[in-house]
Amino acid sequence: MSDPAATTVDAGEVPYYIWPPFPTPPEGVKIIPFKEFKPKGIIVSADSDEEDEVDGDGVKTVRLDVDHVGPEEKAARDRAKRARRRRKGASGADAGTAVAGGYNPKGDMKQYWHEIWAETEKMRRATPVDTRMDLSERFSQIMVDFLTGRTIPIRGLQSIFDHFRVFTGLIEKTAQGSKTIGPTKEGKNSKDQDDMSDEVEYSDDDKDEEEEEEVAKDSGLSAVEITGQEDQMLSFLENPERQIAIFLSSFYRDRGMAWDPEKLRDGPILIQFILEFIIRHRTMPEIEKGLRKALVIVEQAKIELPATKRIAETFPEPFGYACMEVFGNKSTMGIDISWEKPNILEPSQVVELIPDEKDIVRDAMDVEVNGKPLETDAAVKAAMDLAGWGDANEGNASTETGDWGADVGGWGEELIDESAQPAPTWGELPTHTLARWFGPTTLPMSHIVARVEQSARVILGTEPPLATSPSQFRAPMGVLILGPSQKTSTHELSTVRPPWMMFEDLDPCVQLKPYDPSLDTIRVLVDPSILPTFEGKERMEMIGVWIQVVERKQESPESGSGSKKKKKSKSSAADSSKEFWYCEKTLQIMPSFWIEHE
């Protein structure tokens, strides 16, 4: 449209405008006078579960890094957030989880530590550095910036952070505590780096003595000397993806953090904050690609590390227990350690084996005085008579004094009818029988253990019960499909060792198929109730003892030609529906990104 106001140009021949007169508004647009303007702010409703904020016209708002809201609007927003948390907690979504202030069994409005960090994370700034500086110096500085002004509300989180700094060569553990390893441009440690640990703030909810003792034990305050920090830092900077995988797998296990549920959950989240902080400020662009690959490992760890404990607590599962009741414990090199009832002597044999009581007492009282034996016959008899010792018949005559052998409860007599007493229940383990899945079955008599294998196996998938299956084992049971691990090592200190065939039955009554534990997949029968534990956990690995059970060779009662018997046994060996695997116990559960810590 024409603009009558643009009639003047400056010395540079740039037109400038003078109003009035004002430009004509476009068609369909009405200019609202200021006296008629009504502001429409962000609508915050405590009854709404919408996470996205909208303005008065229903348009979604974009959150800025810095809040420009007044105290009333901020208070309304906080009230709405707390209301949403209360409703979410009441529904059980957040019940029984650890939060910044401690354990939160009711799922109230307390925030998780990472939620508190996320609210202001984009506002944090790093010290500008020259990218021509040495990479290790920039890494040391960015880690100082990451910690500066940051509150670590959980003691276990400080332990994880200290272990990460040791792992990456930022600090070493000495008898005096944690010492920072971060050379400045002049070759000396900076004061800020030396005081890193002093900048950490703790919440008042985590200051009891037990937690302080735990922190002193596993957060870097014990007298442990670690050398080669420069090499550790160089290893991290050369291959962040590999080093993060090592830290969250074997290093996590070696430092005892793999058995703490909170550290299994919080460790990957903490590492994610560190990596994203480094990437966001681009102080080390030459390793940014490796850092982004490390973030993929972290995302896996957020799922798989907590799953390691859940899977470990699942085994032995009910079906494995039931099989152990039938076939015994086979973990000790395939040897059946079930014991036989000892041969109990008859009462008449016991009487014949017991020597004369007087001889026992006399032998015990044989002493010498001045090198001469002391005659004790008279003293022994007097002592025995005084104490009521004699034969059982003499003792029974004196029931009032309760002599030895008396009917009122002498030695060896039962005063209490134990059969009338309730059976003890404290500490008893639940029993499992195969009838739970198969009903009345002859399996204990028709099947035997053929192989006992200890090996690491990778989870390939699961299968639910198959009601239409002709196999008596497949219809009621779930299946855990396990393949051979590709991470085995023959090093004596390696966690993932090659498969060990602890036992293999060579009895001719057992027809075994060719089997290679390093190549073949096994299908382990499990109770269907544990299958959800393995959903989405493919490629994780399990080290355990796997037992194969097969059907005994059925011999024909009629004598026939050898060729006929051989043909029948071959047919029996080819029938996979009459054999199965079960897990007796697990030794370790590992994430899919497991790498040994050298």
Coordinates of C-alpha atoms in Angstrom, one line a residue:
M1 CA 0.0 0.0 0.0
S2 CA 1.1 3.5 -0.5
D3 CA 2.7 5.3 2.4
P4 CA 2.2 9.0 2.3
A5 CA 4.4 9.5 5.3
A6 CA 7.5 8.2 3.6
T7 CA 8.2 11.4 1.9
T8 CA 11.5 12.4 3.5
V9 CA 15.0 10.9 3.0
D10 CA 18.1 11.5 5.1
A11 CA 21.6 12.3 3.9
G12 CA 22.2 8.6 3.0
E13 CA 19.1 8.5 0.9
V14 CA 17.3 6.3 3.4
P15 CA 13.6 7.2 3.8
Y16 CA 12.3 7.9 7.2
Y17 CA 8.7 8.2 8.5
I18 CA 6.9 11.0 10.2
W19 CA 3.6 10.4 11.9
P20 CA 0.9 11.5 11.9
P21 CA -0.6 10.8 9.4
F22 CA -0.6 7.1 10.4
P23 CA -0.5 4.3 7.7
T24 CA -3.8 2.8 6.7
P25 CA -4.3 -0.6 8.4
P26 CA -4.7 -3.7 6.3
E27 CA -8.1 -4.9 5.3
G28 CA -9.9 -6.8 8.1
V29 CA -7.5 -5.5 10.8
K30 CA -8.8 -3.2 13.6
I31 CA -6.4 -1.2 15.6
I32 CA -7.5 -1.3 19.3
P33 CA -7.1 2.0 21.1
F34 CA -5.1 1.8 24.2
K35 CA -8.0 2.8 26.4
E36 CA -9.9 -0.3 25.1
F37 CA -7.0 -2.7 25.5
K38 CA -7.4 -5.5 28.1
P39 CA -4.4 -7.6 28.9
K40 CA -4.7 -11.4 28.8
G41 CA -2.0 -13.2 30.8
I42 CA -1.2 -16.9 31.2
I43 CA -4.2 -19.0 32.5
V44 CA -3.2 -21.2 35.4
S45 CA -5.9 -23.6 36.6
A46 CA -5.4 -25.8 39.7
D47 CA -8.1 -28.2 38.3
S48 CA -6.4 -28.7 35.0
D49 CA -3.9 -31.5 34.3
E50 CA -2.6 -29.8 31.2
E51 CA 1.2 -29.4 31.3
D52 CA 1.2 -26.7 28.6
E53 CA 0.4 -23.2 29.6
V54 CA -1.9 -21.1 27.5
D55 CA -2.8 -17.4 27.4
G56 CA -6.2 -15.8 27.7
D57 CA -6.9 -16.6 24.0
G58 CA -6.0 -20.2 24.4
V59 CA -2.7 -19.9 22.6
K60 CA 0.1 -22.0 24.0
T61 CA 3.0 -20.1 25.5
V62 CA 6.7 -20.6 25.2
R63 CA 8.7 -20.7 28.4
L64 CA 11.7 -18.4 28.5
D65 CA 14.9 -19.2 30.2
V66 CA 14.2 -16.4 32.8
D67 CA 10.9 -16.0 34.4
H68 CA 9.3 -12.5 34.0
V69 CA 6.3 -13.2 36.1
G70 CA 5.0 -11.3 39.1
P71 CA 4.8 -12.8 42.6
E72 CA 1.0 -13.5 42.3
E73 CA 1.3 -15.3 39.0
K74 CA 4.3 -17.3 40.3
A75 CA 2.4 -18.3 43.4
A76 CA -0.6 -19.4 41.3
R77 CA 1.7 -21.5 39.1
D78 CA 3.4 -23.2 42.1
R79 CA -0.1 -24.0 43.6
A80 CA -1.1 -25.6 40.3
K81 CA 2.1 -27.6 40.1
R82 CA 1.7 -28.9 43.7
A83 CA -2.0 -29.8 43.0
R84 CA -0.9 -31.8 40.0
R85 CA 1.7 -33.6 42.0
R86 CA -0.8 -34.4 44.8
R87 CA -3.2 -35.9 42.3
K88 CA -0.5 -37.9 40.6
G89 CA 0.8 -39.2 43.9
A90 CA -2.7 -40.2 45.0
S91 CA -3.1 -42.3 41.9
G92 CA 0.0 -44.2 42.9
A93 CA 2.2 -43.0 39.9
D94 CA 4.9 -41.6 42.2
A95 CA 4.3 -43.6 45.3
G96 CA 7.2 -45.0 47.2
T97 CA 10.0 -43.2 45.3
A98 CA 13.0 -41.3 46.5
V99 CA 13.0 -37.5 46.2
A100 CA 15.3 -34.6 47.0
G101 CA 14.2 -34.5 50.6
G102 CA 14.3 -38.3 51.2
Y103 CA 12.0 -41.2 50.8
N104 CA 8.5 -40.2 49.6
P105 CA 6.1 -43.1 50.4
K106 CA 2.9 -41.0 49.8
G107 CA 4.0 -39.3 46.6
D108 CA 3.5 -35.8 47.9
M109 CA 4.5 -32.5 46.3
K110 CA 8.3 -32.8 46.9
Q111 CA 10.4 -32.6 43.8
Y112 CA 13.0 -35.1 42.6
W113 CA 16.5 -33.7 42.6
H114 CA 16.7 -33.8 38.8
E115 CA 13.4 -31.9 38.4
I116 CA 14.9 -29.1 40.6
W117 CA 18.0 -29.0 38.4
A118 CA 16.1 -29.1 35.2
E119 CA 14.1 -25.9 36.1
T120 CA 17.3 -23.8 36.0
E121 CA 19.7 -25.9 33.9
K122 CA 19.4 -23.7 30.7
M123 CA 20.2 -20.6 32.8
R124 CA 23.6 -21.9 33.9
R125 CA 26.6 -20.5 32.2
A126 CA 30.1 -21.7 31.7
T127 CA 33.3 -19.7 31.8
P128 CA 34.4 -18.7 28.3
V129 CA 37.5 -20.5 27.3
D130 CA 39.8 -20.3 24.3
T131 CA 39.4 -23.5 22.2
R132 CA 43.1 -23.4 21.6
M133 CA 43.7 -24.3 25.2
D134 CA 44.7 -27.9 26.0
L135 CA 41.6 -30.2 26.0
S136 CA 42.3 -31.5 29.5
E137 CA 42.3 -27.9 30.8
R138 CA 39.0 -27.1 29.2
F139 CA 37.5 -30.3 30.6
S140 CA 38.7 -29.4 34.1
Q141 CA 37.3 -26.0 33.8
I142 CA 33.9 -27.1 32.5
M143 CA 33.5 -29.5 35.3
V144 CA 34.3 -26.7 37.8
D145 CA 31.6 -24.6 36.1
F146 CA 29.1 -27.6 36.3
L147 CA 29.5 -27.9 40.0
T148 CA 29.7 -24.2 40.9
G149 CA 26.5 -23.0 42.7
R150 CA 24.8 -26.3 42.3
T151 CA 23.0 -28.0 45.2
I152 CA 23.5 -31.7 45.6
P153 CA 20.6 -32.7 47.9
I154 CA 21.3 -36.4 48.1
R155 CA 24.4 -37.9 49.8
G156 CA 24.5 -40.8 47.4
L157 CA 24.6 -38.4 44.5
Q158 CA 27.7 -36.8 45.8
S159 CA 29.3 -40.2 46.0
I160 CA 28.5 -41.0 42.3
F161 CA 29.9 -37.6 41.3
D162 CA 33.1 -38.2 43.3
H163 CA 33.5 -41.6 41.7
F164 CA 33.0 -40.1 38.2
R165 CA 35.7 -37.4 38.9
V166 CA 38.1 -40.2 40.0
F167 CA 37.3 -42.2 37.0
T168 CA 37.9 -39.3 34.6
G169 CA 41.1 -38.3 36.4
L170 CA 39.8 -35.0 37.8
I171 CA 40.6 -36.0 41.4
E172 CA 42.7 -38.6 43.1
K173 CA 42.0 -40.3 46.5
T174 CA 44.7 -40.0 49.0
A175 CA 45.0 -40.5 52.7
Q176 CA 44.2 -36.8 53.2
G177 CA 41.0 -37.1 51.1
S178 CA 40.1 -35.9 47.6
K179 CA 42.7 -33.8 45.7
T180 CA 41.9 -32.0 42.5
I181 CA 43.9 -32.8 39.4
G182 CA 43.4 -29.9 37.1
P183 CA 46.4 -28.0 35.8
T184 CA 45.9 -24.4 34.8
K185 CA 47.7 -22.6 32.0
E186 CA 50.6 -21.9 34.3
G187 CA 50.8 -25.5 35.3
K188 CA 49.3 -25.2 38.8
N189 CA 46.1 -26.2 40.3
S190 CA 43.6 -23.4 40.4
K191 CA 42.1 -22.4 43.7
D192 CA 38.6 -22.9 42.4
Q193 CA 39.4 -26.4 41.5
D194 CA 40.9 -27.1 44.9
D195 CA 37.8 -25.9 46.5
M196 CA 35.3 -27.8 44.4
S197 CA 34.1 -30.0 47.2
D198 CA 33.6 -27.0 49.5
E199 CA 31.0 -25.4 47.1
V200 CA 28.6 -28.3 47.5
E201 CA 25.5 -27.5 49.5
Y202 CA 23.4 -30.1 51.2
S203 CA 19.8 -30.1 52.3
D204 CA 19.0 -30.3 56.0
D205 CA 17.1 -33.6 55.6
D206 CA 20.2 -35.7 55.0
K207 CA 22.5 -35.0 57.9
D208 CA 22.1 -38.0 60.2
E209 CA 25.1 -39.8 61.4
E210 CA 24.5 -43.0 59.5
E211 CA 24.5 -41.2 56.1
E212 CA 27.6 -39.3 57.1
E213 CA 29.4 -42.5 57.8
E214 CA 28.3 -44.0 54.5
V215 CA 29.5 -40.9 52.6
A216 CA 32.9 -41.2 54.3
K217 CA 33.1 -44.8 53.2
D218 CA 32.2 -44.6 49.5
S219 CA 32.3 -41.0 48.4
G220 CA 36.1 -40.5 48.2
L221 CA 37.1 -40.0 51.8
S222 CA 38.6 -43.4 52.4
A223 CA 42.4 -43.9 52.3
V224 CA 42.7 -45.3 48.8
E225 CA 45.5 -44.3 46.5
I226 CA 44.9 -44.1 42.8
T227 CA 47.5 -43.2 40.3
G228 CA 47.6 -42.4 36.6
Q229 CA 44.9 -39.6 36.6
E230 CA 46.3 -38.0 33.5
D231 CA 46.0 -41.3 31.6
Q232 CA 42.4 -41.7 32.8
M233 CA 41.5 -38.2 31.7
L234 CA 43.1 -38.9 28.3
S235 CA 41.2 -42.1 27.9
F236 CA 37.9 -40.3 28.6
L237 CA 38.6 -37.5 26.2
E238 CA 39.8 -39.8 23.4
N239 CA 36.7 -42.1 23.6
P240 CA 33.9 -40.7 25.7
E241 CA 31.4 -43.3 24.5
R242 CA 33.5 -46.3 25.6
Q243 CA 34.5 -44.7 28.9
I244 CA 30.9 -43.8 29.9
A245 CA 30.0 -47.4 29.1
I246 CA 32.8 -48.7 31.4
F247 CA 31.8 -46.3 34.1
L248 CA 28.1 -47.3 34.1
S249 CA 28.9 -51.0 33.9
S250 CA 32.0 -52.7 35.3
F251 CA 33.3 -49.7 37.2
Y252 CA 29.9 -49.2 38.8
R253 CA 30.1 -52.9 39.9
D254 CA 33.7 -52.7 41.1
R255 CA 32.9 -49.7 43.3
G256 CA 29.8 -51.4 44.9
M257 CA 27.3 -48.9 43.4
A258 CA 25.6 -51.7 41.4
W259 CA 23.8 -52.9 44.5
D260 CA 22.3 -49.6 45.6
P261 CA 18.8 -49.0 44.0
E262 CA 19.1 -45.2 44.3
K263 CA 22.5 -45.1 42.7
L264 CA 21.3 -47.4 39.9
R265 CA 18.6 -44.8 39.2
D266 CA 20.4 -41.6 39.8
G267 CA 23.8 -42.3 38.2
P268 CA 22.7 -42.2 34.6
I269 CA 20.7 -39.1 35.2
L270 CA 23.7 -37.3 36.7
I271 CA 25.9 -38.3 33.8
Q272 CA 23.3 -37.0 31.4
F273 CA 23.3 -33.6 33.1
I274 CA 27.1 -33.5 32.9
L275 CA 27.3 -34.5 29.2
E276 CA 24.5 -32.1 28.1
F277 CA 26.1 -29.3 30.0
I278 CA 29.4 -29.8 28.2
I279 CA 27.7 -30.1 24.8
R280 CA 25.5 -27.1 25.3
H281 CA 28.4 -24.8 26.0
R282 CA 30.6 -26.2 23.2
T283 CA 33.9 -25.8 25.1
M284 CA 35.1 -29.1 23.5
P285 CA 33.7 -29.2 20.0
E286 CA 36.3 -31.7 18.8
I287 CA 34.8 -34.5 21.0
E288 CA 31.2 -33.4 20.7
K289 CA 30.4 -36.3 18.4
G290 CA 31.7 -38.8 21.0
L291 CA 29.8 -37.1 23.8
R292 CA 26.5 -37.4 21.8
K293 CA 27.2 -41.1 21.3
A294 CA 27.8 -41.4 25.1
L295 CA 24.4 -39.9 25.6
V296 CA 22.9 -42.9 23.8
I297 CA 24.6 -45.2 26.3
V298 CA 23.2 -43.0 29.2
E299 CA 19.7 -43.4 27.8
Q300 CA 20.1 -47.2 27.8
A301 CA 21.6 -47.1 31.3
K302 CA 18.5 -45.2 32.6
I303 CA 16.4 -48.3 31.7
E304 CA 18.9 -51.2 32.1
L305 CA 20.8 -50.3 35.3
P306 CA 17.6 -50.4 37.6
A307 CA 16.5 -53.5 35.6
T308 CA 19.7 -55.4 36.7
K309 CA 18.5 -55.4 40.3
R310 CA 14.9 -56.3 39.5
I311 CA 16.0 -59.2 37.3
A312 CA 18.5 -60.4 39.9
E313 CA 15.8 -60.4 42.6
T314 CA 13.5 -62.5 40.3
F315 CA 15.8 -65.6 40.2
P316 CA 15.5 -68.3 41.2
E317 CA 11.9 -68.1 40.1
P318 CA 9.2 -70.5 41.2
F319 CA 9.7 -73.0 38.5
G320 CA 13.4 -73.2 39.1
Y321 CA 12.7 -73.8 42.8
A322 CA 10.3 -76.6 41.9
C323 CA 12.9 -78.2 39.7
M324 CA 15.5 -78.0 42.5
E325 CA 13.1 -79.8 44.8
V326 CA 12.9 -82.7 42.2
F327 CA 16.4 -82.8 40.8
G328 CA 18.5 -81.4 43.6
N329 CA 21.0 -78.6 43.7
K330 CA 23.3 -79.0 40.7
S331 CA 25.4 -75.8 41.1
T332 CA 28.4 -77.5 42.6
M333 CA 30.1 -78.9 39.5
G334 CA 27.0 -80.9 38.6
I335 CA 27.2 -83.1 41.7
D336 CA 24.0 -84.0 43.3
I337 CA 24.5 -83.0 46.9
S338 CA 21.2 -84.5 48.2
W339 CA 22.0 -86.5 51.3
E340 CA 20.9 -90.0 52.4
K341 CA 19.3 -90.6 55.8
P342 CA 22.0 -91.9 58.2
N343 CA 21.7 -95.4 59.6
I344 CA 20.2 -95.1 63.1
L345 CA 21.3 -97.7 65.6
E346 CA 18.8 -99.8 67.4
P347 CA 18.4 -99.2 71.2
S348 CA 19.9 -102.6 71.9
Q349 CA 23.0 -101.6 69.9
V350 CA 23.3 -98.4 71.8
V351 CA 23.3 -100.2 75.1
E352 CA 26.0 -102.5 74.0
L353 CA 28.2 -99.6 72.8
I354 CA 28.0 -97.5 76.0
P355 CA 30.7 -98.5 78.6
D356 CA 30.1 -98.8 82.2
E357 CA 29.2 -95.5 83.8
K358 CA 31.4 -96.0 86.8
D359 CA 34.4 -96.7 84.5
I360 CA 33.7 -93.4 82.8
V361 CA 33.7 -91.4 86.0
R362 CA 36.7 -93.4 87.4
D363 CA 38.8 -92.6 84.2
A364 CA 37.9 -89.0 84.5
M365 CA 39.0 -88.9 88.2
D366 CA 42.3 -90.7 87.8
V367 CA 44.8 -88.3 89.3
E368 CA 48.2 -88.5 90.8
V369 CA 49.4 -86.8 94.0
N370 CA 53.2 -86.5 94.5
G371 CA 53.7 -89.0 91.7
K372 CA 51.5 -91.6 93.3
P373 CA 48.0 -92.7 92.0
L374 CA 45.1 -91.7 94.2
E375 CA 42.7 -94.5 95.0
T376 CA 39.2 -93.2 94.0
D377 CA 36.9 -96.2 94.1
A378 CA 35.5 -95.3 97.5
A379 CA 35.2 -91.6 96.7
V380 CA 33.5 -92.4 93.3
K381 CA 31.0 -94.7 94.9
A382 CA 30.2 -92.1 97.6
A383 CA 29.8 -89.3 95.1
M384 CA 27.6 -91.4 92.8
D385 CA 25.4 -92.5 95.7
L386 CA 25.1 -88.9 97.0
A387 CA 24.1 -87.6 93.6
G388 CA 21.6 -90.3 93.0
W389 CA 23.6 -92.0 90.2
G390 CA 22.9 -95.6 89.9
D391 CA 21.1 -97.9 87.6
A392 CA 17.8 -96.9 86.1
N393 CA 15.8 -99.2 88.4
E394 CA 17.2 -97.5 91.5
G395 CA 16.5 -94.1 90.1
N396 CA 12.9 -95.0 89.2
A397 CA 12.3 -95.9 92.8
S398 CA 12.8 -92.3 93.9
T399 CA 10.4 -90.3 91.7
E400 CA 10.1 -87.4 94.1
T401 CA 13.7 -86.3 93.7
G402 CA 13.7 -86.7 89.9
D403 CA 16.6 -89.1 89.8
W404 CA 18.3 -90.0 86.6
G405 CA 16.1 -92.4 84.6
A406 CA 13.0 -91.4 86.6
D407 CA 9.6 -91.4 84.8
V408 CA 9.1 -87.7 85.6
G409 CA 11.5 -86.7 82.9
G410 CA 14.9 -88.1 83.3
W411 CA 17.6 -87.7 80.7
G412 CA 16.4 -88.9 77.4
E413 CA 12.7 -88.8 78.3
E414 CA 10.2 -86.6 76.4
L415 CA 8.3 -84.3 78.7
I416 CA 6.4 -82.5 75.9
D417 CA 4.4 -84.1 73.2
E418 CA 5.9 -82.3 70.2
S419 CA 3.3 -83.6 67.8
A420 CA 0.8 -81.5 69.6
Q421 CA 2.8 -78.4 69.2
P422 CA 2.3 -76.1 66.2
A423 CA 4.9 -76.4 63.5
P424 CA 7.4 -73.5 63.4
T425 CA 6.8 -71.0 60.6
W426 CA 9.4 -68.3 61.2
G427 CA 12.0 -68.3 58.5
E428 CA 10.5 -71.0 56.4
L429 CA 10.8 -70.7 52.6
P430 CA 7.8 -71.3 50.5
T431 CA 7.7 -74.7 48.8
H432 CA 7.0 -75.1 45.1
T433 CA 5.9 -78.3 43.3
L434 CA 5.7 -79.1 39.6
A435 CA 2.0 -79.8 40.1
R436 CA 1.4 -76.1 40.1
W437 CA 2.0 -76.1 36.3
F438 CA 1.6 -79.7 35.2
G439 CA -0.8 -81.2 37.7
P440 CA -0.1 -84.8 38.6
T441 CA 3.0 -85.8 36.7
T442 CA 5.5 -88.5 36.4
L443 CA 8.2 -86.1 35.3
P444 CA 10.5 -86.8 38.3
M445 CA 10.7 -90.5 37.3
S446 CA 10.7 -90.1 33.5
H447 CA 13.2 -87.3 33.2
I448 CA 16.8 -86.7 34.4
V449 CA 19.3 -83.9 34.3
A450 CA 21.5 -84.2 31.2
R451 CA 23.6 -81.0 31.3
V452 CA 24.7 -78.4 33.8
E453 CA 26.1 -75.3 32.3
Q454 CA 27.5 -72.1 33.8
S455 CA 27.7 -69.3 31.2
A456 CA 26.9 -65.7 30.3
R457 CA 23.9 -65.5 28.0
V458 CA 22.2 -62.5 26.2
I459 CA 18.5 -62.0 26.4
L460 CA 16.9 -62.4 23.0
G461 CA 13.3 -62.3 23.9
T462 CA 10.4 -64.0 25.7
E463 CA 7.4 -66.0 24.7
P464 CA 4.1 -66.3 26.7
P465 CA 2.4 -69.6 27.4
L466 CA 1.1 -71.4 24.3
A467 CA -2.1 -73.2 25.2
T468 CA -2.4 -74.9 21.8
S469 CA 1.1 -76.4 22.1
P470 CA 1.2 -80.2 22.1
S471 CA 4.1 -80.1 24.5
Q472 CA 3.2 -80.6 28.2
F473 CA 6.0 -78.2 29.1
R474 CA 5.2 -75.4 26.6
A475 CA 1.4 -75.0 27.3
P476 CA 1.5 -73.6 30.9
M477 CA 5.0 -72.1 30.8
G478 CA 6.7 -68.9 29.6
V479 CA 9.9 -69.1 27.7
L480 CA 13.1 -66.9 28.1
I481 CA 15.1 -67.1 24.9
L482 CA 18.9 -66.8 25.6
G483 CA 21.7 -66.7 23.2
P484 CA 25.5 -67.1 23.7
S485 CA 27.4 -64.0 24.9
Q486 CA 29.8 -62.4 22.5
K487 CA 31.7 -60.7 25.3
T488 CA 33.6 -63.6 26.8
S489 CA 37.2 -63.4 27.7
T490 CA 39.8 -66.0 28.9
H491 CA 41.5 -63.5 31.2
E492 CA 41.6 -64.8 34.7
L493 CA 40.0 -61.6 36.1
S494 CA 37.3 -61.3 33.5
T495 CA 33.7 -61.3 34.6
V496 CA 32.4 -62.8 31.4
R497 CA 34.2 -66.1 31.2
P498 CA 33.7 -68.7 28.4
P499 CA 30.9 -71.3 29.0
W500 CA 31.7 -74.0 31.5
M501 CA 30.0 -77.4 31.1
M502 CA 29.9 -78.4 34.7
F503 CA 28.2 -81.7 34.0
E504 CA 27.2 -83.8 31.0
D505 CA 25.4 -87.1 31.4
L506 CA 27.1 -89.8 29.2
D507 CA 24.7 -92.5 30.4
P508 CA 23.5 -94.7 27.4
C509 CA 19.9 -94.3 28.6
V510 CA 20.1 -90.6 27.8
Q511 CA 20.0 -89.5 24.1
L512 CA 21.6 -86.1 23.8
K513 CA 21.6 -83.9 20.8
P514 CA 24.8 -82.2 19.6
Y515 CA 25.2 -79.0 21.6
D516 CA 27.8 -76.2 21.6
P517 CA 27.2 -73.6 24.5
S518 CA 29.3 -71.0 22.6
L519 CA 27.0 -71.1 19.6
D520 CA 23.6 -72.6 20.4
T521 CA 20.5 -70.7 21.8
I522 CA 18.6 -72.2 24.7
R523 CA 15.0 -71.8 25.6
V524 CA 14.6 -71.6 29.4
L525 CA 11.2 -72.4 30.9
V526 CA 10.0 -69.8 33.5
D527 CA 6.9 -69.0 35.4
P528 CA 4.8 -66.7 33.2
S529 CA 4.5 -64.2 36.1
I530 CA 8.1 -63.0 35.6
L531 CA 7.9 -62.3 31.9
P532 CA 7.0 -58.6 32.2
T533 CA 10.3 -58.1 34.0
F534 CA 12.1 -58.8 30.7
E535 CA 10.0 -56.6 28.4
G536 CA 12.3 -54.2 26.6
K537 CA 15.4 -55.7 28.1
E538 CA 16.7 -57.4 25.0
R539 CA 20.5 -57.5 24.7
M540 CA 21.0 -57.4 28.4
E541 CA 23.1 -60.3 29.7
M542 CA 22.8 -62.9 32.5
I543 CA 25.5 -65.1 34.0
G544 CA 23.8 -68.1 35.6
V545 CA 23.6 -71.9 36.0
W546 CA 21.4 -73.4 33.3
I547 CA 20.1 -77.0 33.6
Q548 CA 18.9 -79.2 30.7
V549 CA 16.4 -81.9 31.6
V550 CA 15.7 -84.7 29.1
E551 CA 13.5 -87.8 29.0
R552 CA 15.0 -91.1 29.8
K553 CA 15.4 -93.6 27.0
Q554 CA 12.4 -95.9 27.0
E555 CA 13.4 -99.5 26.5
S556 CA 10.9 -101.9 25.0
P557 CA 10.0 -104.8 27.4
E558 CA 10.1 -107.2 24.5
S559 CA 13.5 -108.3 23.2
G560 CA 14.0 -107.2 19.7
S561 CA 16.7 -106.6 17.2
G562 CA 19.3 -104.0 17.9
S563 CA 18.4 -102.0 14.8
K564 CA 14.8 -101.6 16.0
K565 CA 16.0 -100.3 19.4
K566 CA 18.4 -97.9 17.8
K567 CA 15.7 -96.5 15.5
K568 CA 13.4 -95.9 18.5
S569 CA 16.1 -94.1 20.5
K570 CA 16.9 -91.9 17.6
S571 CA 13.2 -90.9 17.3
S572 CA 13.1 -90.2 21.0
A573 CA 16.2 -88.0 20.9
A574 CA 14.8 -85.9 18.1
D575 CA 11.6 -85.0 20.1
S576 CA 12.4 -81.6 21.5
S577 CA 9.0 -81.4 23.2
K578 CA 10.2 -83.9 25.8
E579 CA 13.2 -81.8 27.1
F580 CA 13.6 -78.4 28.6
W581 CA 16.0 -76.0 30.3
Y582 CA 15.5 -74.2 33.6
C583 CA 17.6 -71.7 35.6
E584 CA 18.9 -72.8 39.0
K585 CA 20.5 -69.5 39.9
T586 CA 21.9 -66.3 38.5
L587 CA 25.4 -65.0 39.4
Q588 CA 25.2 -61.5 37.8
I589 CA 23.0 -59.4 35.6
M590 CA 24.7 -57.0 33.2
P591 CA 23.5 -54.2 31.0
S592 CA 23.8 -54.5 27.2
F593 CA 26.7 -52.0 27.0
W594 CA 28.9 -53.9 29.5
I595 CA 32.7 -53.4 29.0
E596 CA 35.3 -54.7 31.4
H597 CA 37.2 -52.1 33.4
E598 CA 40.9 -52.6 32.8

